[in-house]
Short mmCIF file of C-alpha atoms in Angstrom, two decimals:
data_model
loop_
_atom_site.label_atom_id
_atom_site.label_comp_id
_atom_site.label_asym_id
_atom_site.label_seq_id
_atom_site.Cartn_x
_atom_site.Cartn_y
_atom_site.Cartn_z
CA UNK A 43 -40.83 -277.99 -4.01
CA UNK A 44 -38.28 -280.67 -4.56
CA UNK A 45 -39.48 -282.46 -1.45
CA UNK A 46 -42.29 -283.88 -3.58
CA UNK A 47 -39.93 -286.70 -4.65
CA UNK A 48 -40.25 -289.83 -2.54
CA UNK A 49 -38.39 -292.53 -4.43
CA UNK A 50 -36.17 -294.33 -1.92
CA UNK A 51 -32.54 -294.75 -2.88
CA UNK A 52 -29.34 -295.78 -1.18
CA UNK A 53 -28.11 -293.14 1.22
CA UNK A 54 -25.12 -292.27 -0.94
CA UNK A 55 -26.88 -292.23 -4.28
CA UNK A 56 -27.76 -288.58 -4.51
CA UNK A 57 -30.74 -286.29 -4.49
CA UNK A 58 -33.57 -288.82 -4.30
CA UNK A 59 -32.28 -290.13 -1.00
CA UNK A 60 -31.79 -286.67 0.43
CA UNK A 61 -35.29 -285.54 -0.49
CA UNK A 62 -36.69 -288.68 1.10
CA UNK A 63 -34.88 -287.85 4.34
CA UNK A 64 -36.41 -284.37 4.43
CA UNK A 65 -39.89 -285.69 3.77
CA UNK A 66 -39.43 -288.43 6.37
CA UNK A 67 -38.39 -285.97 9.07
CA UNK A 68 -41.20 -283.57 8.19
CA UNK A 69 -43.69 -286.43 8.29
CA UNK A 70 -42.31 -287.74 11.57
CA UNK A 71 -42.77 -284.44 13.40
CA UNK A 72 -46.26 -284.10 11.94
CA UNK A 73 -47.18 -287.52 13.32
CA UNK A 74 -45.90 -286.35 16.72
CA UNK A 75 -47.90 -283.14 16.25
CA UNK A 76 -51.05 -285.25 15.95
CA UNK A 77 -50.50 -286.52 19.50
CA UNK A 78 -50.50 -282.99 20.86
CA UNK A 79 -53.60 -282.05 18.90
CA UNK A 80 -55.44 -285.12 20.17
CA UNK A 81 -54.48 -283.93 23.65
CA UNK A 82 -55.83 -280.46 22.89
CA UNK A 83 -59.08 -281.99 21.67
CA UNK A 84 -59.84 -284.53 24.39
CA UNK A 85 -57.73 -283.28 27.33
CA UNK A 86 -58.30 -279.55 27.02
CA UNK A 87 -60.09 -279.39 30.36
CA UNK A 88 -56.65 -280.06 31.92
CA UNK A 89 -54.66 -277.18 30.49
CA UNK A 90 -50.89 -276.98 30.44
CA UNK A 91 -49.15 -273.67 31.01
CA UNK A 92 -46.21 -272.29 29.04
CA UNK A 93 -43.72 -273.22 30.34
CA UNK A 94 -45.40 -276.12 32.09
CA UNK A 95 -45.97 -276.10 35.81
CA UNK A 96 -43.86 -279.06 36.91
CA UNK A 97 -45.50 -279.64 40.31
CA UNK A 98 -48.84 -281.24 39.53
CA UNK A 99 -48.15 -282.08 35.89
CA UNK A 100 -48.11 -285.89 35.41
CA UNK A 101 -44.93 -287.17 33.68
CA UNK A 102 -46.93 -288.77 30.86
CA UNK A 103 -48.53 -285.41 30.07
CA UNK A 104 -45.25 -283.51 30.49
CA UNK A 105 -43.20 -285.71 28.18
CA UNK A 106 -45.96 -286.00 25.57
CA UNK A 107 -46.08 -282.22 25.44
CA UNK A 108 -42.28 -282.05 25.41
CA UNK A 109 -42.15 -284.40 22.41
CA UNK A 110 -44.58 -282.14 20.57
CA UNK A 111 -42.19 -279.21 21.08
CA UNK A 112 -40.12 -280.76 18.31
CA UNK A 113 -42.76 -280.12 15.66
CA UNK A 114 -42.86 -276.37 14.95
CA UNK A 115 -39.07 -275.70 15.00
CA UNK A 116 -38.27 -278.66 12.75
CA UNK A 117 -41.09 -277.84 10.34
CA UNK A 118 -40.10 -274.16 10.05
CA UNK A 119 -36.42 -275.09 9.66
CA UNK A 120 -37.27 -277.60 6.91
CA UNK A 121 -39.42 -274.96 5.20
CA UNK A 122 -36.32 -272.79 4.87
CA UNK A 123 -34.26 -275.74 3.67
CA UNK A 124 -36.92 -276.69 1.11
CA UNK A 125 -37.05 -273.08 -0.10
CA UNK A 126 -33.31 -273.23 -0.87
CA UNK A 127 -33.83 -276.51 -2.74
CA UNK A 128 -36.65 -274.93 -4.76
CA UNK A 129 -34.45 -271.95 -5.63
CA UNK A 130 -31.51 -274.16 -6.64
CA UNK A 131 -32.82 -277.06 -8.75
CA UNK A 132 -30.31 -279.63 -10.02
CA UNK A 133 -29.18 -279.17 -13.61
CA UNK A 134 -31.37 -276.08 -14.05
CA UNK A 135 -30.92 -272.31 -13.74
CA UNK A 136 -31.47 -270.81 -10.31
CA UNK A 137 -35.13 -269.94 -9.70
CA UNK A 138 -36.34 -266.70 -8.18
CA UNK A 139 -37.86 -268.03 -4.98
CA UNK A 140 -39.34 -264.69 -3.91
CA UNK A 141 -42.61 -264.96 -5.81
CA UNK A 142 -43.22 -268.52 -4.66
CA UNK A 143 -42.54 -267.64 -1.02
CA UNK A 144 -44.71 -264.51 -1.16
CA UNK A 145 -47.66 -266.44 -2.62
CA UNK A 146 -47.25 -269.35 -0.24
CA UNK A 147 -46.78 -267.12 2.78
CA UNK A 148 -49.93 -265.15 2.00
CA UNK A 149 -51.83 -268.38 1.36
CA UNK A 150 -50.80 -269.78 4.75
CA UNK A 151 -51.86 -266.61 6.55
CA UNK A 152 -55.19 -266.74 4.71
CA UNK A 153 -55.68 -270.38 5.67
CA UNK A 154 -54.88 -269.56 9.31
CA UNK A 155 -57.55 -266.86 9.36
CA UNK A 156 -60.18 -269.12 7.79
CA UNK A 157 -60.05 -272.91 7.53
CA UNK A 158 -57.55 -273.47 10.33
CA UNK A 159 -59.25 -271.23 12.87
CA UNK A 160 -62.65 -272.75 12.14
CA UNK A 161 -61.22 -276.25 12.55
CA UNK A 162 -60.21 -275.51 16.15
CA UNK A 163 -63.47 -274.11 17.48
CA UNK A 164 -66.10 -274.27 14.70
CA UNK A 165 -66.52 -270.49 15.03
CA UNK A 166 -64.80 -267.20 14.19
CA UNK A 167 -65.52 -265.37 17.44
CA UNK A 168 -61.81 -265.50 18.29
CA UNK A 169 -59.07 -265.57 15.67
CA UNK A 170 -55.90 -267.22 16.93
CA UNK A 171 -52.68 -266.49 15.06
CA UNK A 172 -50.89 -269.80 15.53
CA UNK A 173 -48.21 -271.86 13.83
CA UNK A 174 -49.52 -271.57 10.26
CA UNK A 175 -49.56 -267.80 10.61
CA UNK A 176 -45.99 -267.87 11.95
CA UNK A 177 -44.79 -270.01 9.04
CA UNK A 178 -46.53 -267.68 6.59
CA UNK A 179 -44.89 -264.57 8.06
CA UNK A 180 -41.54 -266.38 8.10
CA UNK A 181 -41.91 -267.14 4.38
CA UNK A 182 -42.71 -263.51 3.65
CA UNK A 183 -39.61 -262.43 5.55
CA UNK A 184 -37.47 -265.01 3.75
CA UNK A 185 -38.83 -263.80 0.42
CA UNK A 186 -37.65 -260.30 1.22
CA UNK A 187 -34.23 -261.40 2.52
CA UNK A 188 -33.43 -264.33 0.21
CA UNK A 189 -31.27 -262.20 -2.08
CA UNK A 190 -28.73 -261.58 0.68
CA UNK A 191 -25.53 -263.64 0.87
CA UNK A 192 -25.95 -266.94 2.67
CA UNK A 193 -23.60 -265.89 5.47
CA UNK A 194 -25.63 -262.75 6.05
CA UNK A 195 -28.83 -264.82 6.27
CA UNK A 196 -27.17 -267.20 8.72
CA UNK A 197 -25.93 -264.26 10.78
CA UNK A 198 -29.34 -262.61 10.91
CA UNK A 199 -30.93 -265.92 11.84
CA UNK A 200 -28.45 -266.51 14.65
CA UNK A 201 -28.91 -262.99 16.02
CA UNK A 202 -32.71 -263.39 16.05
CA UNK A 203 -32.69 -266.90 17.55
CA UNK A 204 -29.98 -266.12 20.08
CA UNK A 205 -30.82 -262.54 20.90
CA UNK A 206 -34.59 -262.25 21.25
CA UNK A 207 -34.50 -263.65 24.80
CA UNK A 208 -32.73 -260.46 25.88
CA UNK A 209 -36.02 -258.65 25.19
CA UNK A 210 -38.19 -261.11 27.11
CA UNK A 211 -38.49 -258.88 30.17
CA UNK A 212 -39.68 -255.81 28.28
CA UNK A 213 -43.34 -254.85 28.39
CA UNK A 214 -45.32 -252.62 26.01
CA UNK A 215 -48.65 -251.29 27.35
CA UNK A 216 -51.79 -251.99 25.28
CA UNK A 217 -52.38 -248.28 24.61
CA UNK A 218 -48.94 -247.86 23.01
CA UNK A 219 -48.57 -247.54 19.24
CA UNK A 220 -45.88 -250.22 19.54
CA UNK A 221 -48.15 -252.79 21.19
CA UNK A 222 -49.44 -254.29 17.93
CA UNK A 223 -46.04 -254.87 16.26
CA UNK A 224 -44.57 -255.97 19.60
CA UNK A 225 -47.35 -258.52 20.07
CA UNK A 226 -47.18 -259.78 16.50
CA UNK A 227 -43.43 -260.27 16.66
CA UNK A 228 -42.42 -261.08 20.24
CA UNK A 229 -45.16 -261.10 22.87
CA UNK A 230 -48.02 -263.57 23.21
CA UNK A 231 -51.06 -261.42 23.92
CA UNK A 232 -54.39 -260.15 22.68
CA UNK A 233 -54.07 -258.06 19.55
CA UNK A 234 -57.78 -257.16 19.53
CA UNK A 235 -59.21 -258.04 22.97
CA UNK A 236 -62.76 -256.76 22.46
CA UNK A 237 -65.32 -256.55 19.71
CA UNK A 238 -67.31 -258.75 17.35
CA UNK A 239 -64.15 -260.69 16.43
CA UNK A 240 -61.27 -260.87 18.87
CA UNK A 241 -57.69 -261.65 17.77
CA UNK A 242 -55.03 -263.30 19.91
CA UNK A 243 -51.41 -263.87 18.90
CA UNK A 244 -50.37 -267.34 20.07
CA UNK A 245 -47.21 -267.60 17.96
CA UNK A 246 -45.23 -264.34 17.92
CA UNK A 247 -43.43 -264.48 14.58
CA UNK A 248 -39.92 -263.03 14.97
CA UNK A 249 -38.10 -266.09 16.41
CA UNK A 250 -39.59 -268.27 13.66
CA UNK A 251 -38.16 -265.88 11.06
CA UNK A 252 -34.75 -266.64 12.55
CA UNK A 253 -35.37 -270.38 12.30
CA UNK A 254 -36.43 -270.29 8.64
CA UNK A 255 -33.38 -268.20 7.77
CA UNK A 256 -31.11 -270.80 9.37
CA UNK A 257 -32.82 -273.56 7.39
CA UNK A 258 -32.35 -271.65 4.14
CA UNK A 259 -28.69 -270.99 4.95
CA UNK A 260 -28.09 -274.71 5.48
CA UNK A 261 -29.50 -275.58 2.07
CA UNK A 262 -26.19 -276.04 0.19
CA UNK A 263 -25.44 -279.07 2.37
CA UNK A 264 -28.13 -280.83 0.32
CA UNK A 265 -26.89 -279.85 -3.13
CA UNK A 266 -26.21 -282.70 -5.54
CA UNK A 267 -22.48 -281.99 -5.44
CA UNK A 268 -22.29 -282.33 -1.65
CA UNK A 269 -20.82 -285.50 -0.17
CA UNK A 270 -23.36 -287.58 1.77
CA UNK A 271 -20.92 -288.56 4.51
CA UNK A 272 -19.70 -285.01 4.94
CA UNK A 273 -23.27 -283.77 5.09
CA UNK A 274 -24.19 -286.22 7.83
CA UNK A 275 -21.10 -285.27 9.81
CA UNK A 276 -22.00 -281.60 9.43
CA UNK A 277 -25.56 -282.23 10.63
CA UNK A 278 -24.34 -284.20 13.62
CA UNK A 279 -21.72 -281.56 14.40
CA UNK A 280 -24.31 -278.79 14.34
CA UNK A 281 -26.60 -280.92 16.50
CA UNK A 282 -23.83 -281.49 19.02
CA UNK A 283 -23.08 -277.75 19.10
CA UNK A 284 -26.74 -276.96 19.81
CA UNK A 285 -27.01 -279.52 22.60
CA UNK A 286 -23.65 -278.55 24.11
CA UNK A 287 -24.69 -274.88 24.14
CA UNK A 288 -27.94 -275.93 25.77
CA UNK A 289 -26.06 -277.91 28.40
CA UNK A 290 -23.94 -274.91 29.32
CA UNK A 291 -26.61 -272.21 29.16
CA UNK A 292 -29.32 -274.23 30.84
CA UNK A 293 -27.03 -276.17 33.14
CA UNK A 294 -25.75 -273.01 34.78
CA UNK A 295 -28.99 -271.03 34.27
CA UNK A 296 -27.02 -268.43 32.33
CA UNK A 297 -29.32 -267.33 29.50
CA UNK A 298 -31.90 -268.58 27.07
CA UNK A 299 -34.86 -269.36 29.32
CA UNK A 300 -36.92 -267.10 31.57
CA UNK A 301 -37.34 -269.49 34.51
CA UNK A 302 -34.32 -271.31 35.99
CA UNK A 303 -34.45 -275.03 36.58
CA UNK A 304 -34.36 -276.26 40.17
CA UNK A 305 -33.59 -279.56 41.83
CA UNK A 306 -36.69 -281.52 42.70
CA UNK A 307 -37.58 -284.23 45.16
CA UNK A 308 -36.71 -286.94 42.63
CA UNK A 309 -34.44 -287.28 39.60
CA UNK A 310 -37.51 -287.35 37.37
CA UNK A 311 -38.86 -284.09 38.75
CA UNK A 312 -35.41 -282.50 38.38
CA UNK A 313 -35.23 -283.64 34.76
CA UNK A 314 -38.69 -282.20 34.11
CA UNK A 315 -37.61 -278.87 35.57
CA UNK A 316 -34.44 -278.84 33.44
CA UNK A 317 -36.40 -279.62 30.25
CA UNK A 318 -39.21 -277.16 30.95
CA UNK A 319 -38.94 -274.52 28.23
CA UNK A 320 -41.01 -271.62 26.93
CA UNK A 321 -42.62 -272.11 23.51
CA UNK A 322 -44.60 -268.87 23.03
CA UNK A 323 -42.36 -267.32 21.78
CA UNK A 324 -39.74 -270.09 21.61
CA UNK A 325 -36.87 -269.41 23.96
CA UNK A 326 -33.27 -269.94 22.87
CA UNK A 327 -33.05 -273.07 25.04
CA UNK A 328 -36.27 -274.39 23.48
CA UNK A 329 -34.78 -273.99 20.00
CA UNK A 330 -31.38 -275.40 20.97
CA UNK A 331 -33.05 -278.58 22.23
CA UNK A 332 -35.52 -279.05 19.39
CA UNK A 333 -33.23 -278.11 16.51
CA UNK A 334 -30.40 -280.13 18.06
CA UNK A 335 -32.60 -283.23 18.12
CA UNK A 336 -34.03 -282.41 14.69
CA UNK A 337 -30.60 -282.21 13.07
CA UNK A 338 -29.66 -285.60 14.52
CA UNK A 339 -32.90 -287.10 13.19
CA UNK A 340 -32.27 -285.58 9.76
CA UNK A 341 -28.84 -287.22 9.66
CA UNK A 342 -30.35 -290.52 10.81
CA UNK A 343 -33.15 -290.45 8.23
CA UNK A 344 -30.53 -290.17 5.51
CA UNK A 345 -29.43 -293.69 6.42
CA UNK A 346 -32.66 -295.31 7.53
CA UNK A 347 -34.81 -296.87 4.80
CA UNK A 348 -37.66 -298.95 6.15
CA UNK A 349 -41.45 -299.09 6.33
CA UNK A 350 -41.59 -296.48 9.08
CA UNK A 351 -39.55 -293.86 7.21
CA UNK A 352 -41.60 -294.50 4.06
CA UNK A 353 -44.80 -293.94 6.07
CA UNK A 354 -43.36 -290.72 7.48
CA UNK A 355 -42.33 -289.55 3.99
CA UNK A 356 -45.92 -289.92 2.77
CA UNK A 357 -47.19 -287.59 5.49
CA UNK A 358 -44.28 -285.22 4.85
CA UNK A 359 -45.05 -285.07 1.15
CA UNK A 360 -48.49 -283.46 1.55
CA UNK A 361 -48.10 -281.38 4.72
CA UNK A 362 -50.83 -278.77 4.30
CA UNK A 363 -53.38 -281.34 3.15
CA UNK A 364 -52.53 -283.53 6.16
CA UNK A 365 -52.69 -280.55 8.52
CA UNK A 366 -56.16 -279.49 7.43
CA UNK A 367 -57.42 -283.08 7.22
CA UNK A 368 -56.38 -284.06 10.73
CA UNK A 369 -57.82 -280.89 12.25
CA UNK A 370 -61.24 -281.51 10.69
CA UNK A 371 -61.17 -285.20 11.59
CA UNK A 372 -60.55 -284.19 15.21
CA UNK A 373 -63.24 -281.50 15.08
CA UNK A 374 -65.87 -283.85 13.65
CA UNK A 375 -64.86 -286.71 15.95
CA UNK A 376 -65.08 -284.48 19.00
CA UNK A 377 -68.47 -283.06 18.00
CA UNK A 378 -69.87 -286.54 17.39
CA UNK A 379 -68.67 -287.82 20.78
CA UNK A 380 -69.97 -284.69 22.52
CA UNK A 381 -73.39 -285.15 20.91
CA UNK A 382 -73.57 -288.89 21.62
CA UNK A 383 -72.00 -289.09 25.08
CA UNK A 384 -72.60 -285.58 26.36
CA UNK A 385 -70.25 -283.31 28.29
CA UNK A 386 -68.39 -284.98 31.14
CA UNK A 387 -65.81 -282.26 31.88
CA UNK A 388 -67.91 -279.20 32.58
CA UNK A 389 -69.15 -278.09 29.16
CA UNK A 390 -66.62 -280.30 27.37
CA UNK A 391 -66.24 -283.97 26.60
CA UNK A 392 -62.83 -285.36 27.48
CA UNK A 393 -60.70 -288.04 29.02
CA UNK A 394 -60.67 -288.13 32.80
CA UNK A 395 -57.55 -287.14 34.71
CA UNK A 396 -55.28 -290.13 35.19
CA UNK A 397 -56.44 -291.74 31.92
CA UNK A 398 -53.92 -290.05 29.64
CA UNK A 399 -52.97 -293.36 27.92
CA UNK A 400 -56.34 -293.07 26.15
CA UNK A 401 -54.86 -290.04 24.35
CA UNK A 402 -52.00 -292.21 23.10
CA UNK A 403 -54.55 -294.81 21.96
CA UNK A 404 -56.59 -292.32 19.95
CA UNK A 405 -53.38 -290.95 18.42
CA UNK A 406 -52.14 -294.39 17.35
CA UNK A 407 -55.56 -295.19 15.90
CA UNK A 408 -55.72 -292.02 13.83
CA UNK A 409 -52.30 -292.41 12.17
CA UNK A 410 -53.29 -295.41 9.98
CA UNK A 411 -56.73 -293.91 9.34
CA UNK A 412 -55.22 -290.69 7.98
CA UNK A 413 -52.58 -292.49 5.92
CA UNK A 414 -54.70 -293.56 2.87
CA UNK A 415 -56.17 -290.12 2.02
CA UNK A 416 -52.80 -288.41 2.55
CA UNK A 417 -51.08 -291.00 0.37
CA UNK A 418 -53.70 -290.53 -2.35
CA UNK A 419 -53.29 -286.77 -2.31
CA UNK A 420 -49.48 -287.03 -2.30
CA UNK A 421 -49.69 -289.27 -5.39
CA UNK A 422 -52.02 -286.79 -7.07
CA UNK A 423 -49.63 -283.98 -6.16
CA UNK A 424 -46.74 -285.75 -7.88
CA UNK A 425 -48.53 -286.41 -11.13
CA UNK A 426 -50.66 -283.27 -11.59
CA UNK A 427 -49.55 -280.07 -13.23
CA UNK A 428 -52.13 -277.92 -11.51
CA UNK A 429 -50.32 -274.92 -10.07
CA UNK A 430 -52.38 -274.65 -6.87
CA UNK A 431 -51.48 -278.15 -5.73
CA UNK A 432 -47.80 -277.35 -5.14
CA UNK A 433 -48.82 -274.84 -2.48
CA UNK A 434 -50.30 -277.66 -0.39
#
């Protein structure tokens, strides 16, 4: 995709700058994602619920998890935006994006079922359909719908993102013929609860289809002919609309989240209750917050050009390689520590309660360690003509 270009340029100079901003934002949320995956590796003995249980959840754990909420919505949204850029190259005829999206979507689903699942548990006894699966399904849906007018895609995306919460209270029994599609699309549950290999849907796919459609519909903002200042104003305006809608819907507990917020004993506890959103599947309020922040960051990264944004752009330029690499680094690191130090949290090795800053320390240590191999692969990706590389 066009997001392979990383050459920094002045913010107003055209496509190189805009691609850098997309890569930088993608890389930034993937760095934040690493924090949450370190937590899931070394703090898994202290589980967090969805939404989180505010009483008893330390603020450092709550806000680290909250920051990680940004990752999946921004990444899926940027996948849709990048798909539009791939379909509409500068100074070239429009490409048919369907075949690319179909191949990439199927590849992602295949990777979820194999390399990704093994990286989490070093076994295949339980197959978890998580974020890579959801992105793959979203790409398949976008491939089928990409021929529709942009306004129709935006409308469908808005209806899905805004309307799926109305179905949150519905329940489909496991013996129903509708249980499998209901679980795959909207309800986090076991798809195959018993047998040699069990399958659990962690990321119901339908809301993510809405997000990728919205990203695709926003693509023309990044065309070469678009004005940089107007684009930034549009991004900030859309961000403000998301956050204002969140303020109204959440502030008055009107719609968009299953559990209402309540006043707590302190301002901090009240804020935690207000910001406590459902991720599986993502509620409307969850998406309003994360996409609102993401759009502001995208506008900001169009202006910012420094060492940090260049580091982020490197990670954002080889996302699938980085994703697989960091999972296996965490798997191997955990297994080594478990073998050397032994289990200290039941059958697991992990950080003791109250020592969460160690999670931040491991995270900040891993970022520079992962940077050289990701940078090397991103450079290889730019110069090679091998077809398979573009899918990573």
